[in-house]
mmCIF file of C-alpha atoms in Angstrom:
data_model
loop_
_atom_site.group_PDB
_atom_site.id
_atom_site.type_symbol
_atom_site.label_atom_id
_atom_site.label_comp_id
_atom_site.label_asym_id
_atom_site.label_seq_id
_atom_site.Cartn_x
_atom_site.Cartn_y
_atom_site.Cartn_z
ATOM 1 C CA UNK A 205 3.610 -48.130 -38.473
ATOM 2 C CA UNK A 206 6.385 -46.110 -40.319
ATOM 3 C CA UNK A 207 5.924 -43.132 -38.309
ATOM 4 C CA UNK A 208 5.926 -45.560 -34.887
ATOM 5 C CA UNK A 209 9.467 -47.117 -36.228
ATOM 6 C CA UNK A 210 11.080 -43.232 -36.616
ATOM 7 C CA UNK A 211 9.609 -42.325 -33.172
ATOM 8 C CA UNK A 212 11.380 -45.183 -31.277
ATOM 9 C CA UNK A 213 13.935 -44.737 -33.256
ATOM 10 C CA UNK A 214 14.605 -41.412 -32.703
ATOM 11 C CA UNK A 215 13.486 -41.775 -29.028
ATOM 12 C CA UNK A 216 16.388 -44.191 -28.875
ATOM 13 C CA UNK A 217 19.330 -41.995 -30.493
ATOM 14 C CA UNK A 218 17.919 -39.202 -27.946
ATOM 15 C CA UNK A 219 18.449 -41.200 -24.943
ATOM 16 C CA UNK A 220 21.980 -42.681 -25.726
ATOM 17 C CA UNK A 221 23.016 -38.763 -26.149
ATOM 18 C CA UNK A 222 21.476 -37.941 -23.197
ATOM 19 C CA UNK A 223 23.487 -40.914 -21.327
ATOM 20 C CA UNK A 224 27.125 -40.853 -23.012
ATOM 21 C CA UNK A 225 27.551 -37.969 -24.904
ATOM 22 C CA UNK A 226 26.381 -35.463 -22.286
ATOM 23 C CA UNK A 227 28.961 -37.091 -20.033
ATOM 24 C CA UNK A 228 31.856 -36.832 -22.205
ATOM 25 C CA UNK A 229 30.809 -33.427 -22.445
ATOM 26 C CA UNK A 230 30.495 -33.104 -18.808
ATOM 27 C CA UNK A 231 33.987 -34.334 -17.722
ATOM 28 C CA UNK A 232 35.836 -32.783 -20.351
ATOM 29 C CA UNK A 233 34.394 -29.180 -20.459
ATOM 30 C CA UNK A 234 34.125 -29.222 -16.798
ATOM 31 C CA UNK A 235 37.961 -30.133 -16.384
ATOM 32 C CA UNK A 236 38.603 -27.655 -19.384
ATOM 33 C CA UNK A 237 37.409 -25.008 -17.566
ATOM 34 C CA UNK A 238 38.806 -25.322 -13.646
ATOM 35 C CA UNK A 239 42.195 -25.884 -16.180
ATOM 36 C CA UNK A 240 41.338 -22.565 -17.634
ATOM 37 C CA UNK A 241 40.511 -21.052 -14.077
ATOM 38 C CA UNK A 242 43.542 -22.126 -12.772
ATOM 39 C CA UNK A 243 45.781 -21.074 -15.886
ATOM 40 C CA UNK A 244 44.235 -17.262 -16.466
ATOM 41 C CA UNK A 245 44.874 -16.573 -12.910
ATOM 42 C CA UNK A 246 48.135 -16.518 -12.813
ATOM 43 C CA UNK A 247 49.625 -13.506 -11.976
ATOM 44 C CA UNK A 248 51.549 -13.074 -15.492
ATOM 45 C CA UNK A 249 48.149 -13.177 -17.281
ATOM 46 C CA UNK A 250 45.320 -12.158 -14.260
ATOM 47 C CA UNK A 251 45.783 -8.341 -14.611
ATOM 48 C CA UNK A 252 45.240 -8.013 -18.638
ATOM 49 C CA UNK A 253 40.976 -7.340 -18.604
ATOM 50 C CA UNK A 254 40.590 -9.620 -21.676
ATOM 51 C CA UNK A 255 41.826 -11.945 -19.533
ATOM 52 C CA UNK A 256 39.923 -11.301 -16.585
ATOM 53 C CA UNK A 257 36.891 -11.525 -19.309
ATOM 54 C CA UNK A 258 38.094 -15.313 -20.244
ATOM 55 C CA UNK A 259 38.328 -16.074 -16.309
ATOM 56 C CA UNK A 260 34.788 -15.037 -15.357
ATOM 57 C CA UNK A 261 33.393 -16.645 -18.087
ATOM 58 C CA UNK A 262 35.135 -19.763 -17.561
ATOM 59 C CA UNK A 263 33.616 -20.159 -13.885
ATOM 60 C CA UNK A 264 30.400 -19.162 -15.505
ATOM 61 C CA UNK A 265 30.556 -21.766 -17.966
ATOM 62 C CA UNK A 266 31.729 -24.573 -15.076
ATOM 63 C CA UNK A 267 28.299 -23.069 -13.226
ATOM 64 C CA UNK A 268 26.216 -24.097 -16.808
ATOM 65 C CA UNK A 269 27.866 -27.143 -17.176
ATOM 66 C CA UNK A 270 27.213 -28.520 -13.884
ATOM 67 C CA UNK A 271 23.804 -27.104 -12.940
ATOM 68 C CA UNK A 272 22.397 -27.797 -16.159
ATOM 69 C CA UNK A 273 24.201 -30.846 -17.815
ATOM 70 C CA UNK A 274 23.644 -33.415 -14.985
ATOM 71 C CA UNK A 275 19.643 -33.870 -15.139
ATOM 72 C CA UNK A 276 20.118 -34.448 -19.417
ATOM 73 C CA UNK A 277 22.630 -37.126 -18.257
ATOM 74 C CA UNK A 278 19.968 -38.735 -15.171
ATOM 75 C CA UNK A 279 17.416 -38.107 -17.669
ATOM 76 C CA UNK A 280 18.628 -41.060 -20.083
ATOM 77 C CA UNK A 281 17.947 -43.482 -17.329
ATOM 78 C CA UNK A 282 14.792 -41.706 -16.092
ATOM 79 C CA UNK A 283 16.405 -39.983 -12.850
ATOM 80 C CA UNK A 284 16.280 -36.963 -13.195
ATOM 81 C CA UNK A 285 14.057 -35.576 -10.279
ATOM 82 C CA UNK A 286 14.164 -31.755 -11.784
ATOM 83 C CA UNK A 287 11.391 -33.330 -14.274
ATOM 84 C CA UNK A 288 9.017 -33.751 -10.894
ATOM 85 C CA UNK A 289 10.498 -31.399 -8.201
ATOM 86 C CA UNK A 290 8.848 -28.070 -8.548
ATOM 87 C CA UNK A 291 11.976 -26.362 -6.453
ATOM 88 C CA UNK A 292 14.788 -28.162 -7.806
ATOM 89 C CA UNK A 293 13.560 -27.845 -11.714
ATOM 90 C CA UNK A 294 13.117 -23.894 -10.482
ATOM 91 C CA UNK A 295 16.800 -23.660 -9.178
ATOM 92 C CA UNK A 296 18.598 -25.845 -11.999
ATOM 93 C CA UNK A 297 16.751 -23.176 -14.519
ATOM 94 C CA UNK A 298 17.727 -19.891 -13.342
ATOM 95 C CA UNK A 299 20.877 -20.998 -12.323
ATOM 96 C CA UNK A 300 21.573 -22.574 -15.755
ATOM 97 C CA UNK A 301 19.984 -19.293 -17.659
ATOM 98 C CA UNK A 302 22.002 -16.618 -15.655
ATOM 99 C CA UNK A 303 25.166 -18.495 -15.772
ATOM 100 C CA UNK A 304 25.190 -18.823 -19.534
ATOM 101 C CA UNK A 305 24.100 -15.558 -19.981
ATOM 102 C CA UNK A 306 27.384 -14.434 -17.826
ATOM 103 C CA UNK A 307 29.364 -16.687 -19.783
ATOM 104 C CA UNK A 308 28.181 -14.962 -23.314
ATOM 105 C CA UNK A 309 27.960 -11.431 -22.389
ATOM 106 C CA UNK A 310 31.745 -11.377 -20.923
ATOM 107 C CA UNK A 311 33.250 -13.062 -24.280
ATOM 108 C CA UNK A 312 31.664 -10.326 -25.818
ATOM 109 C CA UNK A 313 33.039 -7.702 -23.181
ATOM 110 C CA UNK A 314 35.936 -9.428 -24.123
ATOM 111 C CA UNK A 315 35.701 -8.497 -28.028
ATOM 112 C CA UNK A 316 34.721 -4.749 -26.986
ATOM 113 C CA UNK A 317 38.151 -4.851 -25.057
ATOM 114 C CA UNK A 318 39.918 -5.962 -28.060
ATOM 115 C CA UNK A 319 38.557 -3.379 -29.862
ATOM 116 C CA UNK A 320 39.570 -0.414 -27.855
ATOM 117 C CA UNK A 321 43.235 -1.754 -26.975
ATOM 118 C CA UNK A 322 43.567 -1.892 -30.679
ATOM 119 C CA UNK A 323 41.974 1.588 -31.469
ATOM 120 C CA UNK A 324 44.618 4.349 -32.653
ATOM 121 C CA UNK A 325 43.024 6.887 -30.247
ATOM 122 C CA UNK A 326 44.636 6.976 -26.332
ATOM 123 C CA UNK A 327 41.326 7.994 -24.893
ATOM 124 C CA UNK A 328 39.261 4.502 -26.273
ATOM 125 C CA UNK A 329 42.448 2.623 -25.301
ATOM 126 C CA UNK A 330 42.408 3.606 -21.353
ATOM 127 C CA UNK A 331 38.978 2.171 -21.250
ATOM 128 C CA UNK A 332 40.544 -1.097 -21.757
ATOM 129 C CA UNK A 333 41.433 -1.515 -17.967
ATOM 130 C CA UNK A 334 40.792 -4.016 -15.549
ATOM 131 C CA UNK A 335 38.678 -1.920 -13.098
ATOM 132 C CA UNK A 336 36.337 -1.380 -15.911
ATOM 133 C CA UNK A 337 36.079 -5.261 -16.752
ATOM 134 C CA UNK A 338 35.398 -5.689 -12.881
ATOM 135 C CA UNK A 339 32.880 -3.251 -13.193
ATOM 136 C CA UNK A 340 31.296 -4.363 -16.272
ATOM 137 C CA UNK A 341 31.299 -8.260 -15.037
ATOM 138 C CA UNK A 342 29.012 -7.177 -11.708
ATOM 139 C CA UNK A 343 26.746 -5.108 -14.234
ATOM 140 C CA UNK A 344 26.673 -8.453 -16.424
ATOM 141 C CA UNK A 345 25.590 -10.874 -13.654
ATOM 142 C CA UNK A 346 23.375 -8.256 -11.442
ATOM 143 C CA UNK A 347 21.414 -7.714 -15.528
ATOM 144 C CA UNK A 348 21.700 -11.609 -16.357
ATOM 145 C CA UNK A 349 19.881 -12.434 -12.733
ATOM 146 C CA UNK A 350 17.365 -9.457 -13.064
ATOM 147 C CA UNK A 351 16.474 -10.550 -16.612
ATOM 148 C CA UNK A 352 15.638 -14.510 -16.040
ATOM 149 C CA UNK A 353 14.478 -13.860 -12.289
ATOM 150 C CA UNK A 354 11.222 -14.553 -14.256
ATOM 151 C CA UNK A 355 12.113 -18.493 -14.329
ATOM 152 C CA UNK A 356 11.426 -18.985 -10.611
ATOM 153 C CA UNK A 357 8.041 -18.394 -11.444
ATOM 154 C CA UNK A 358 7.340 -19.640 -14.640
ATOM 155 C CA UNK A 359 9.181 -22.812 -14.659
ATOM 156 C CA UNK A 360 7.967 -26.093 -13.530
ATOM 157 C CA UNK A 361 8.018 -29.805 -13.051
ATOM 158 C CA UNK A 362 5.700 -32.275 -14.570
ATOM 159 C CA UNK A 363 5.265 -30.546 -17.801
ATOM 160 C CA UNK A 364 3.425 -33.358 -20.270
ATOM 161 C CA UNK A 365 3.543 -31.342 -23.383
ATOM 162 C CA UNK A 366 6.700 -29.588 -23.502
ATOM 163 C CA UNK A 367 10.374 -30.147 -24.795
ATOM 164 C CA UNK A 368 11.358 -31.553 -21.534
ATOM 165 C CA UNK A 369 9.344 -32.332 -18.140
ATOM 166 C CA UNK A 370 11.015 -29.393 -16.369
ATOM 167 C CA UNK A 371 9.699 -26.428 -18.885
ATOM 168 C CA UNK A 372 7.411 -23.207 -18.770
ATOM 169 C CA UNK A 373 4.309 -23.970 -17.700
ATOM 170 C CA UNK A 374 2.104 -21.327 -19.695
ATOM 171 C CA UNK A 375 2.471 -20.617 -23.620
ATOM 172 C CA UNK A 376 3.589 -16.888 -22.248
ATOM 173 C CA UNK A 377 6.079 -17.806 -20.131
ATOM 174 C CA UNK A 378 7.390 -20.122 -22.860
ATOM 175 C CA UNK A 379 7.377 -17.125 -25.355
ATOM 176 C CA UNK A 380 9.351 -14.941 -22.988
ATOM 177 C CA UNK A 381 11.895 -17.114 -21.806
ATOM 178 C CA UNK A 382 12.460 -18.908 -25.534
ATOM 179 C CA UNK A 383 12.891 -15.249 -26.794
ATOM 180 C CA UNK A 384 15.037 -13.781 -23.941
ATOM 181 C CA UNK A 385 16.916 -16.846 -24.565
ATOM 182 C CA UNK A 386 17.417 -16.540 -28.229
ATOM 183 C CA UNK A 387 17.269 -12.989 -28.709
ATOM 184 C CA UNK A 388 19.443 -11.821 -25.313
ATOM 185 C CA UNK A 389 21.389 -14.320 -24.344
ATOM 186 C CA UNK A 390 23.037 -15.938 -27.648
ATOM 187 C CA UNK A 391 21.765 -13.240 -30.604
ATOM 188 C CA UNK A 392 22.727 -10.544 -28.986
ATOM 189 C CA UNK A 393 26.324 -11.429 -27.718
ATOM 190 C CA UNK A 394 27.271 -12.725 -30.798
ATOM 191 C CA UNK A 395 26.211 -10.253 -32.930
ATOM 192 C CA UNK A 396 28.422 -8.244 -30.598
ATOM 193 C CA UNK A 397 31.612 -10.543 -31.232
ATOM 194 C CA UNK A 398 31.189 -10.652 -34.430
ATOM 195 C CA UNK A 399 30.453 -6.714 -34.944
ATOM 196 C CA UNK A 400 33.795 -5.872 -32.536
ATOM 197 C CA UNK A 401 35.785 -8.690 -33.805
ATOM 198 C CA UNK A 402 35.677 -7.113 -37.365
ATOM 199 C CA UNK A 403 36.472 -4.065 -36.117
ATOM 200 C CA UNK A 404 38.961 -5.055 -34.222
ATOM 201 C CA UNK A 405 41.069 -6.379 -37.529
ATOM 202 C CA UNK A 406 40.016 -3.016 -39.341
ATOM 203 C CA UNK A 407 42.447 -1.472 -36.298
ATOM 204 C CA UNK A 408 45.282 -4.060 -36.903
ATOM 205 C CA UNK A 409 45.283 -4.075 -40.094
ATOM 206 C CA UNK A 410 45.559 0.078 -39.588
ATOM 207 C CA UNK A 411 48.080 -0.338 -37.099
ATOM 208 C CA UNK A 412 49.950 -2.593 -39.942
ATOM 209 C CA UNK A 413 49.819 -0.132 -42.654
ATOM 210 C CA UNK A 414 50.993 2.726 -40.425
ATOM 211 C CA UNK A 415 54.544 3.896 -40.528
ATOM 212 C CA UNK A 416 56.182 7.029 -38.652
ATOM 213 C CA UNK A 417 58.138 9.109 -40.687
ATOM 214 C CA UNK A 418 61.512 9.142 -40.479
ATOM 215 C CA UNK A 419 62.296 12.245 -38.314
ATOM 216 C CA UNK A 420 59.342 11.388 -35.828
ATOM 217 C CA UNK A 421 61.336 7.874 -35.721
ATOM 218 C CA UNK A 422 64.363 9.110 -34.945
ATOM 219 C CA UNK A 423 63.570 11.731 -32.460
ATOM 220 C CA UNK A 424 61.523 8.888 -30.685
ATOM 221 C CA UNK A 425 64.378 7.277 -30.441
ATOM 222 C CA UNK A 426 66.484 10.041 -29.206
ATOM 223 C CA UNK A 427 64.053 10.883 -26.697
ATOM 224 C CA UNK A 428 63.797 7.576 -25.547
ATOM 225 C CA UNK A 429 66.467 5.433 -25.754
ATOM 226 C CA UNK A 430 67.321 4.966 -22.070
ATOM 227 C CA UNK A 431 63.722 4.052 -21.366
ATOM 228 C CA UNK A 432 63.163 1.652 -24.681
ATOM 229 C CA UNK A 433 66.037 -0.331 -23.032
ATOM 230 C CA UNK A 434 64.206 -1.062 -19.706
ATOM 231 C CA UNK A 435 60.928 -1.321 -20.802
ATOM 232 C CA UNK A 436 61.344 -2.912 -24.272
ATOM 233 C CA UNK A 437 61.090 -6.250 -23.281
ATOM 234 C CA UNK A 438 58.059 -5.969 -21.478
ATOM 235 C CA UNK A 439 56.594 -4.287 -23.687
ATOM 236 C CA UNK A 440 56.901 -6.929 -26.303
ATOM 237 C CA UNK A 441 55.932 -9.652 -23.724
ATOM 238 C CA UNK A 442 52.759 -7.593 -23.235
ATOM 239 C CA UNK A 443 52.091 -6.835 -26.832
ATOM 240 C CA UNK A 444 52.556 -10.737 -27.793
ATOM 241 C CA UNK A 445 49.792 -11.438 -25.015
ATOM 242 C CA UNK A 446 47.197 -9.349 -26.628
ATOM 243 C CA UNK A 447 47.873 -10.978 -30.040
ATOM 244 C CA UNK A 448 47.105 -14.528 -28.573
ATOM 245 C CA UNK A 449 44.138 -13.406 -27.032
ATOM 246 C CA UNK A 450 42.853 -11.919 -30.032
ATOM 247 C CA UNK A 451 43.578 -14.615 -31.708
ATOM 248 C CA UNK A 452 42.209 -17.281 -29.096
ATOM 249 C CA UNK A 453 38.811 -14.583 -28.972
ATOM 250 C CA UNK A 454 38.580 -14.762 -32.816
ATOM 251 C CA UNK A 455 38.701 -18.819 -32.964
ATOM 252 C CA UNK A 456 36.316 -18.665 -29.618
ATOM 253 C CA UNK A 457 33.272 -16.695 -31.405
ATOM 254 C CA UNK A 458 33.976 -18.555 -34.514
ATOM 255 C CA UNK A 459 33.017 -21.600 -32.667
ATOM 256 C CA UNK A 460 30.430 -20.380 -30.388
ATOM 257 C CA UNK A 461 28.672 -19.128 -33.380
ATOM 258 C CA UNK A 462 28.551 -22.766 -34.900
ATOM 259 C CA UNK A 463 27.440 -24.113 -31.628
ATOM 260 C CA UNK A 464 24.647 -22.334 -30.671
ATOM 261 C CA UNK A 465 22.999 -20.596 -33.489
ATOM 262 C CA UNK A 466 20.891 -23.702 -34.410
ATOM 263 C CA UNK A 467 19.562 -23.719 -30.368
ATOM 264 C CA UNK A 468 18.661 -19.998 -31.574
ATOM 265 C CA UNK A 469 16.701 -21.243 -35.325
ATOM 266 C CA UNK A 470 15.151 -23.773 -33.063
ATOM 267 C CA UNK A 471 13.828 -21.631 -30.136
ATOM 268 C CA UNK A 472 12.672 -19.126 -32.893
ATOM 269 C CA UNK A 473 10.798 -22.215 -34.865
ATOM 270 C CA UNK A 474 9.717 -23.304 -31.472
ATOM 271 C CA UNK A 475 7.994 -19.785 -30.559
ATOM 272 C CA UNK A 476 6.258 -19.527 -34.214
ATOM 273 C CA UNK A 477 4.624 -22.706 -34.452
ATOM 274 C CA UNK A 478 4.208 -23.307 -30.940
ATOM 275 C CA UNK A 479 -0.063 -23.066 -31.729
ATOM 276 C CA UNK A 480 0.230 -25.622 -34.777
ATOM 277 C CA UNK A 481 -1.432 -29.040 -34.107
ATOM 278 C CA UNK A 482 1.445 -31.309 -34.646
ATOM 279 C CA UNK A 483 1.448 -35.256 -35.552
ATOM 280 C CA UNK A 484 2.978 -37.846 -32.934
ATOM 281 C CA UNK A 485 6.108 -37.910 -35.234
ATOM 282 C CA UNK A 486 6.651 -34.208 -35.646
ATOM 283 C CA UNK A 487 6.309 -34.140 -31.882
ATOM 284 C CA UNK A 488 9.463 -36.537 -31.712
ATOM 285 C CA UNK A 489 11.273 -35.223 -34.251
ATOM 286 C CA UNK A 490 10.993 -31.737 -32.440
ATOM 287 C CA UNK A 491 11.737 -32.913 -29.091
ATOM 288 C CA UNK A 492 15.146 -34.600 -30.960
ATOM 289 C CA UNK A 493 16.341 -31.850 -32.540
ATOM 290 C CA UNK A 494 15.495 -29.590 -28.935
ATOM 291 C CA UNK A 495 17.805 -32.067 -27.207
ATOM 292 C CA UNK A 496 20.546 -32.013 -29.602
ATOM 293 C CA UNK A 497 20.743 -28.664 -29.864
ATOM 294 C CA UNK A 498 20.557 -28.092 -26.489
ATOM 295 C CA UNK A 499 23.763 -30.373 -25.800
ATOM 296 C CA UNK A 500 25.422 -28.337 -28.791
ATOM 297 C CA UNK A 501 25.407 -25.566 -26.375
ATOM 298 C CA UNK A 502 27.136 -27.206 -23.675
ATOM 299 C CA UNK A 503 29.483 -28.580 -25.989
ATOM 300 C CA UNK A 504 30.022 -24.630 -26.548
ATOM 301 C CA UNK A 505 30.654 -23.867 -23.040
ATOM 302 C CA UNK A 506 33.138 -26.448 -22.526
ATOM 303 C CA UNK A 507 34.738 -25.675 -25.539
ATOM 304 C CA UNK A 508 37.368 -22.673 -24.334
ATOM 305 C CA UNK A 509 40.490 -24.716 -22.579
ATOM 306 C CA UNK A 510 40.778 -26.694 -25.647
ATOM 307 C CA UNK A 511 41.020 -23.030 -28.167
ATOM 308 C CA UNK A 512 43.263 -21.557 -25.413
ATOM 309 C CA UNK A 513 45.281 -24.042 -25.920
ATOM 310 C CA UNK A 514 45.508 -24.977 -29.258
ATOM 311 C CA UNK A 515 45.214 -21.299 -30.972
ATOM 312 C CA UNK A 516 46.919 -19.608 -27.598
ATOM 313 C CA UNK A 517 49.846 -19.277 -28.932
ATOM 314 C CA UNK A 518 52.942 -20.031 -26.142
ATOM 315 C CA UNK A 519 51.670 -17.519 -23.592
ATOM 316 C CA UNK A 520 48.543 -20.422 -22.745
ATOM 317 C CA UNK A 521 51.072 -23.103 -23.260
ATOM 318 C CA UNK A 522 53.799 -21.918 -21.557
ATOM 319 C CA UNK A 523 51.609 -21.086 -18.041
ATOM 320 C CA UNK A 524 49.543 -24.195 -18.176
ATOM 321 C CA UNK A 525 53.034 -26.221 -18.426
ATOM 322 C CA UNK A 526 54.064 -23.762 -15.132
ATOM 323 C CA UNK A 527 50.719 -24.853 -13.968
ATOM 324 C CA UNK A 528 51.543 -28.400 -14.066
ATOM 325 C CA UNK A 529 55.236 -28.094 -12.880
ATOM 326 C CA UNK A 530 54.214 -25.863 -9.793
ATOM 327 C CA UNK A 531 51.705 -28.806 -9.019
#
């Protein structure tokens, strides 16, 4: 009786998530990120490659929110027709897999850029360029479609004993996209940012404790005085850029970590006791915890408008306000 009471309670709790949270989520991250869209391609900010990074993934993350996020909000009033379409419950997979994998891999680009504009070495520094972050974008989403291309096959509708109705239909195919998913797609990345972001504060904090000496200063400035004068304030407008997106890329992992690293301890504890026989209750309590987690990641993906522009410094501020004015 005890065990009945938890179930419909917990049944309950998951459907009113499903219903209202996953629409705040929806609205907000959605108009967070055609914000961001429109803000990072301005021409002031569209040619830095960190920033072409942040744009990419922002229409990557509008692709998740809306592809994926709509059938957990139909699915708290029992709409959702991606739980009995075989086609549809297909589509909405790979398209939600791919896109999120985009979304990851270019924030983590993004923290390899970093990381080379900071280094003291000119040869890792002209690999920060925006040809290469073109480049490296239509690597990321040719890999990302290659690598869950295995969805249109294993995925499927009408799935009784699964997290949701729209799942893998064999234990395999559950094992390889749970791991892919875990391991490739969130692990990976942000082990990457993480890795990269470190060393990209070693470098600034190297850069800090630098000095020239005091005849290399002033033949610098001998050398260059006409030139400091014309490009000087530029320079400075550039430099200031690259310190907010650092900063905006440090708060961004920071966050993304705390977002989706339980979906990760959850697909993992998924995958190794996916053989167990499980009780009614632990059945519930699993499927509550998948759908929470789950809509953790979202809130993850709509997440980036709101650190641009609180930890952005001016340079967000100051072209979403020339955003708004030019409207």
């Amino acid at each position: 009786m005890l065990d009945t009471n938890i179930s419909e309670i917990l049944d309950h709790i998951s459907t009113q998530f499903n219903r209202y949270f996953s629409i705040l989520i929806f609205l907000f991250g959605t108009i967070g990120n055609l914000l961001n869209c429109l803000v990072l391609s301005r021409p002031s900010l569209r040619s830095n490659p960190c920033t072409f990074y942040f744009l990419i993934s922002s229409i990557a993350n509008i692709i998740s929110i809306t592809s994926g996020l709509p059938s957990r909000i139909l699915s708290g009033w029992n709409m959702d027709i991606t739980n009995t379409n075989a086609f549809l419950c297909k589509i909405r997979a790979f398209i939600m897999f791919v896109s999120r994998s985009i979304a990851f891999w270019l924030v983590a680009f993004a923290a390899i850029d970093r990381w080379l504009l900071s280094s003291n070495q000119r040869q890792r520094r002209q690999f920060s360029s925006l040809k290469n972050a073109q480049q490296g974008t239509i690597a990321i989403i040719i890999l990302s479609s290659c690598l869950y291309c295995q969805v249109l096959y294993c995925y499927d509708a009408n799935m009784i004993s699964a997290p949701l109705h729209c799942y893998g239909k064999t234990i395999v195919c559950r094992l390889v996209t749970d791991l892919t998913y875990a391991l490739v797609t969130i692990l990976c990345p942000l082990l990457i940012m993480c890795i990269f972001g470190l060393m990209t504060l070693s470098n600034i904090r190297r850069i800090h404790s630098h000095r020239l000496s005091e005849s290399e200063l002033n033949e610098t400035k001998e050398n260059n005085r006409k030139s400091l004068k014309s490009t000087n304030l530029q320079t400075r407008k550039r430099k200031r850029i690259d310190r907010h997106l650092s900063h905006v890329l440090f708060i961004q992992i920071i966050f993304s970590t705390i977002l989706t690293i339980p979906q990760v301890i959850e697909k993992l504890y998924t995958t190794l006791t996916m053989n167990q026989m499980k009780s009614s209750l632990n059945i519930t309590i699993d499927e509550f915890i998948y759908n929470f987690v789950l809509l953790l990641t979202y809130l993850a993906s709509g997440m980036p408008f709101y650190i641009y522009t609180l930890s952005g410094g001016n340079t967000f501020r100051n072209g979403l306000m020339e955003l708004f004015k030019t409207k």
